[in-house]
Amino acid sequence: MPDNFDTSFRTLPTVTIGGLPITVLDRDQTADWMIRAAREHPRGGRPLYLTSANGEVIARAAADREIAALMLAADQIVADGQPMVIASRFLCRQPLPERVGTTDLFHDVAARAVKAGASFYLLGATQDENARAVARVRQLYPGLDIVGHSHGFHTGAALDAKLAEINQLAPDILWLAMGVPHEQRFVRDHAGKLGKVGMIKTSGGLFNFLSGTNRRAPDWMQAAGLEWAYRIWLEPRRLFWRYAITNPKAIYLMATRSA
């Protein structure tokens, strides 16, 4: 990233895709911005809130005012869907340079965090999945400062205690993996209790990929915007009807609500 690149979340360029404002950054720029913005963000108020959108999110936001509001509350939304990148080349005043997939972005940010001394907290998934994801990350990035980690199923007093613990540990970046819209609701309801955290990055199923439970689609399918088809092949009962409903809506919305 150029030295004069402005890392302020208020000045990053955006385009509209499917009705949502999407930040025009590539993965390297996003990773650089995350490290610098998280460390420079004044502590004491709400952490910066970075989330991601794909075709399913676009369709759900258009159909549900709550989900739309949760997404629009983010300081930045990045494109975690290759169809959005393809659509931007034809429909937006400025094309997206590439997909900023969270599963790839995590590694970009982790490598930079080791050099910068930035700290992580990993919150979400089951206890076993979370532990295996953290073990793998520590193996890949032995110098990374992971100040803590936890499963994502706390409620009541246990949740309050966990929030207090995270706030006291004051990670630069909290990776929050609970899936849409649960992780966005978590930010809405609890970010105000995390004033010592620099940034929250919603992460969907990230930890399942870090742990090795889930497999990535082949590179050619990712580049063609067909990762959803690979996921249906892996989990047809859970995902077939979800994508059968949201994909046509997302295509229509990207065609009619992009600029």
mmCIF file of C-alpha atoms in Angstrom, residues 3-166:
data_model
loop_
_atom_site.group_PDB
_atom_site.id
_atom_site.type_symbol
_atom_site.label_atom_id
_atom_site.label_comp_id
_atom_site.label_asym_id
_atom_site.label_seq_id
_atom_site.Cartn_x
_atom_site.Cartn_y
_atom_site.Cartn_z
ATOM 1 C CA ASP A 3 2.625 5.513 2.082
ATOM 2 C CA ASN A 4 0.047 8.209 1.347
ATOM 3 C CA PHE A 5 -2.904 5.770 1.347
ATOM 4 C CA ASP A 6 -5.504 7.154 3.756
ATOM 5 C CA THR A 7 -6.475 4.444 6.250
ATOM 6 C CA SER A 8 -9.384 6.416 7.713
ATOM 7 C CA PHE A 9 -12.549 4.353 7.405
ATOM 8 C CA ARG A 10 -14.409 7.526 6.450
ATOM 9 C CA THR A 11 -12.404 8.115 3.261
ATOM 10 C CA LEU A 12 -12.105 4.658 1.695
ATOM 11 C CA PRO A 13 -13.773 4.480 -1.744
ATOM 12 C CA THR A 14 -17.019 2.547 -2.104
ATOM 13 C CA VAL A 15 -19.418 1.450 -4.829
ATOM 14 C CA THR A 16 -22.975 0.154 -4.528
ATOM 15 C CA ILE A 17 -23.574 -3.501 -5.382
ATOM 16 C CA GLY A 18 -27.007 -5.017 -4.911
ATOM 17 C CA GLY A 19 -27.965 -2.085 -2.705
ATOM 18 C CA LEU A 20 -25.031 -2.328 -0.277
ATOM 19 C CA PRO A 21 -22.000 -0.002 -0.112
ATOM 20 C CA ILE A 22 -18.919 -2.103 -0.854
ATOM 21 C CA THR A 23 -15.380 -0.913 -0.191
ATOM 22 C CA VAL A 24 -13.116 -0.790 -3.244
ATOM 23 C CA LEU A 25 -9.946 -2.415 -1.924
ATOM 24 C CA ASP A 26 -7.987 -5.510 -2.843
ATOM 25 C CA ARG A 27 -6.926 -8.050 -0.249
ATOM 26 C CA ASP A 28 -3.507 -6.550 0.388
ATOM 27 C CA GLN A 29 -4.965 -3.078 0.879
ATOM 28 C CA THR A 30 -7.680 -4.435 3.156
ATOM 29 C CA ALA A 31 -5.146 -6.310 5.286
ATOM 30 C CA ASP A 32 -2.908 -3.242 5.558
ATOM 31 C CA TRP A 33 -5.892 -1.076 6.453
ATOM 32 C CA MET A 34 -7.093 -3.516 9.113
ATOM 33 C CA ILE A 35 -3.742 -3.587 10.911
ATOM 34 C CA ARG A 36 -3.205 0.157 10.807
ATOM 35 C CA ALA A 37 -6.797 1.181 11.523
ATOM 36 C CA ALA A 38 -7.230 -1.308 14.380
ATOM 37 C CA ARG A 39 -4.050 -0.164 16.097
ATOM 38 C CA GLU A 40 -4.682 3.541 15.537
ATOM 39 C CA HIS A 41 -8.382 3.521 16.441
ATOM 40 C CA PRO A 42 -8.949 5.432 19.702
ATOM 41 C CA ARG A 43 -9.965 3.067 22.477
ATOM 42 C CA GLY A 44 -12.852 3.732 24.812
ATOM 43 C CA GLY A 45 -15.734 3.855 22.337
ATOM 44 C CA ARG A 46 -17.142 1.227 19.991
ATOM 45 C CA PRO A 47 -14.526 -0.810 18.092
ATOM 46 C CA LEU A 48 -14.341 -0.426 14.343
ATOM 47 C CA TYR A 49 -16.736 -2.881 12.715
ATOM 48 C CA LEU A 50 -15.755 -4.601 9.459
ATOM 49 C CA THR A 51 -18.090 -7.108 7.823
ATOM 50 C CA SER A 52 -18.437 -8.926 4.495
ATOM 51 C CA ALA A 53 -21.153 -9.440 1.898
ATOM 52 C CA ASN A 54 -21.851 -12.025 -0.778
ATOM 53 C CA GLY A 55 -24.863 -12.819 -2.926
ATOM 54 C CA GLU A 56 -26.732 -14.484 -0.090
ATOM 55 C CA VAL A 57 -26.189 -11.475 2.183
ATOM 56 C CA ILE A 58 -27.374 -9.110 -0.569
ATOM 57 C CA ALA A 59 -30.582 -11.132 -0.987
ATOM 58 C CA ARG A 60 -31.231 -11.382 2.755
ATOM 59 C CA ALA A 61 -30.566 -7.677 3.351
ATOM 60 C CA ALA A 62 -33.052 -6.733 0.641
ATOM 61 C CA ALA A 63 -35.728 -8.964 2.188
ATOM 62 C CA ASP A 64 -35.122 -8.159 5.873
ATOM 63 C CA ARG A 65 -34.861 -4.611 7.231
ATOM 64 C CA GLU A 66 -33.066 -5.782 10.346
ATOM 65 C CA ILE A 67 -30.308 -7.487 8.356
ATOM 66 C CA ALA A 68 -30.010 -4.442 6.112
ATOM 67 C CA ALA A 69 -29.613 -2.185 9.155
ATOM 68 C CA LEU A 70 -27.040 -4.513 10.700
ATOM 69 C CA MET A 71 -24.969 -4.456 7.522
ATOM 70 C CA LEU A 72 -25.261 -0.710 7.003
ATOM 71 C CA ALA A 73 -24.066 -0.124 10.584
ATOM 72 C CA ALA A 74 -20.630 -1.447 9.598
ATOM 73 C CA ASP A 75 -17.752 0.966 9.123
ATOM 74 C CA GLN A 76 -16.827 -0.969 5.989
ATOM 75 C CA ILE A 77 -18.275 -3.878 3.989
ATOM 76 C CA VAL A 78 -15.941 -5.898 1.764
ATOM 77 C CA ALA A 79 -16.936 -8.215 -1.086
ATOM 78 C CA ASP A 80 -16.652 -11.875 -0.074
ATOM 79 C CA GLY A 81 -18.189 -13.092 -3.311
ATOM 80 C CA GLN A 82 -16.657 -13.380 -6.792
ATOM 81 C CA PRO A 83 -20.014 -12.700 -8.534
ATOM 82 C CA MET A 84 -19.948 -9.242 -6.919
ATOM 83 C CA VAL A 85 -16.521 -8.593 -8.423
ATOM 84 C CA ILE A 86 -17.729 -9.699 -11.858
ATOM 85 C CA ALA A 87 -20.888 -7.567 -11.581
ATOM 86 C CA SER A 88 -18.864 -4.488 -10.581
ATOM 87 C CA ARG A 89 -16.901 -4.624 -13.850
ATOM 88 C CA PHE A 90 -20.070 -4.009 -15.836
ATOM 89 C CA LEU A 91 -22.389 -2.139 -13.484
ATOM 90 C CA CYS A 92 -20.306 0.105 -11.200
ATOM 91 C CA ARG A 93 -18.466 3.346 -11.772
ATOM 92 C CA GLN A 94 -15.350 1.659 -10.396
ATOM 93 C CA PRO A 95 -14.711 -2.097 -10.548
ATOM 94 C CA LEU A 96 -13.731 -4.065 -7.478
ATOM 95 C CA PRO A 97 -10.107 -5.189 -7.881
ATOM 96 C CA GLU A 98 -10.728 -8.660 -6.471
ATOM 97 C CA ARG A 99 -12.721 -10.724 -4.022
ATOM 98 C CA VAL A 100 -11.786 -10.106 -0.390
ATOM 99 C CA GLY A 101 -12.699 -13.508 1.023
ATOM 100 C CA THR A 102 -12.399 -13.752 4.797
ATOM 101 C CA THR A 103 -10.791 -17.196 4.602
ATOM 102 C CA ASP A 104 -7.909 -15.717 2.583
ATOM 103 C CA LEU A 105 -7.912 -12.316 4.262
ATOM 104 C CA PHE A 106 -7.287 -13.862 7.666
ATOM 105 C CA HIS A 107 -3.916 -15.182 6.508
ATOM 106 C CA ASP A 108 -2.993 -11.850 4.923
ATOM 107 C CA VAL A 109 -3.760 -10.055 8.182
ATOM 108 C CA ALA A 110 -2.097 -12.690 10.373
ATOM 109 C CA ALA A 111 1.192 -12.441 8.480
ATOM 110 C CA ARG A 112 1.146 -8.658 8.870
ATOM 111 C CA ALA A 113 0.133 -8.914 12.532
ATOM 112 C CA VAL A 114 3.255 -10.933 13.311
ATOM 113 C CA LYS A 115 5.454 -8.184 11.860
ATOM 114 C CA ALA A 116 3.450 -5.344 13.424
ATOM 115 C CA GLY A 117 2.955 -6.951 16.822
ATOM 116 C CA ALA A 118 -0.832 -6.721 16.491
ATOM 117 C CA SER A 119 -2.945 -9.011 18.666
ATOM 118 C CA PHE A 120 -5.921 -11.286 17.896
ATOM 119 C CA TYR A 121 -8.813 -12.818 19.816
ATOM 120 C CA LEU A 122 -10.807 -15.604 18.123
ATOM 121 C CA LEU A 123 -14.445 -15.886 19.243
ATOM 122 C CA GLY A 124 -16.950 -18.286 17.741
ATOM 123 C CA ALA A 125 -17.754 -21.839 16.585
ATOM 124 C CA THR A 126 -17.884 -24.795 18.966
ATOM 125 C CA GLN A 127 -15.268 -25.324 21.649
ATOM 126 C CA ASP A 128 -13.592 -28.107 19.660
ATOM 127 C CA GLU A 129 -13.633 -26.242 16.346
ATOM 128 C CA ASN A 130 -12.348 -23.083 17.990
ATOM 129 C CA ALA A 131 -9.506 -24.915 19.740
ATOM 130 C CA ARG A 132 -8.444 -26.715 16.564
ATOM 131 C CA ALA A 133 -8.556 -23.486 14.553
ATOM 132 C CA VAL A 134 -6.386 -21.701 17.117
ATOM 133 C CA ALA A 135 -3.913 -24.598 17.227
ATOM 134 C CA ARG A 136 -3.575 -24.477 13.437
ATOM 135 C CA VAL A 137 -3.119 -20.708 13.397
ATOM 136 C CA ARG A 138 -0.419 -20.920 16.069
ATOM 137 C CA GLN A 139 1.327 -23.573 13.988
ATOM 138 C CA LEU A 140 1.202 -21.422 10.859
ATOM 139 C CA TYR A 141 2.116 -18.147 12.602
ATOM 140 C CA PRO A 142 4.227 -18.987 15.688
ATOM 141 C CA GLY A 143 4.954 -15.313 16.394
ATOM 142 C CA LEU A 144 1.305 -14.241 16.309
ATOM 143 C CA ASP A 145 -0.030 -12.721 19.537
ATOM 144 C CA ILE A 146 -3.329 -14.549 20.174
ATOM 145 C CA VAL A 147 -4.352 -13.069 23.503
ATOM 146 C CA GLY A 148 -7.336 -15.399 23.900
ATOM 147 C CA HIS A 149 -10.001 -17.484 22.233
ATOM 148 C CA SER A 150 -13.402 -18.967 23.044
ATOM 149 C CA HIS A 151 -16.391 -20.779 21.594
ATOM 150 C CA GLY A 152 -19.360 -18.639 20.613
ATOM 151 C CA PHE A 153 -22.214 -20.051 22.686
ATOM 152 C CA HIS A 154 -22.072 -17.991 25.873
ATOM 153 C CA THR A 155 -25.290 -16.570 27.316
ATOM 154 C CA GLY A 156 -26.332 -14.624 30.394
ATOM 155 C CA ALA A 157 -23.729 -14.153 33.109
ATOM 156 C CA ALA A 158 -21.199 -16.299 31.233
ATOM 157 C CA LEU A 159 -21.456 -13.990 28.229
ATOM 158 C CA ASP A 160 -21.031 -10.895 30.393
ATOM 159 C CA ALA A 161 -17.936 -12.433 31.958
ATOM 160 C CA LYS A 162 -16.516 -13.343 28.557
ATOM 161 C CA LEU A 163 -17.090 -9.825 27.221
ATOM 162 C CA ALA A 164 -15.329 -8.376 30.253
ATOM 163 C CA GLU A 165 -12.421 -10.780 29.704
ATOM 164 C CA ILE A 166 -12.079 -9.845 26.033
#
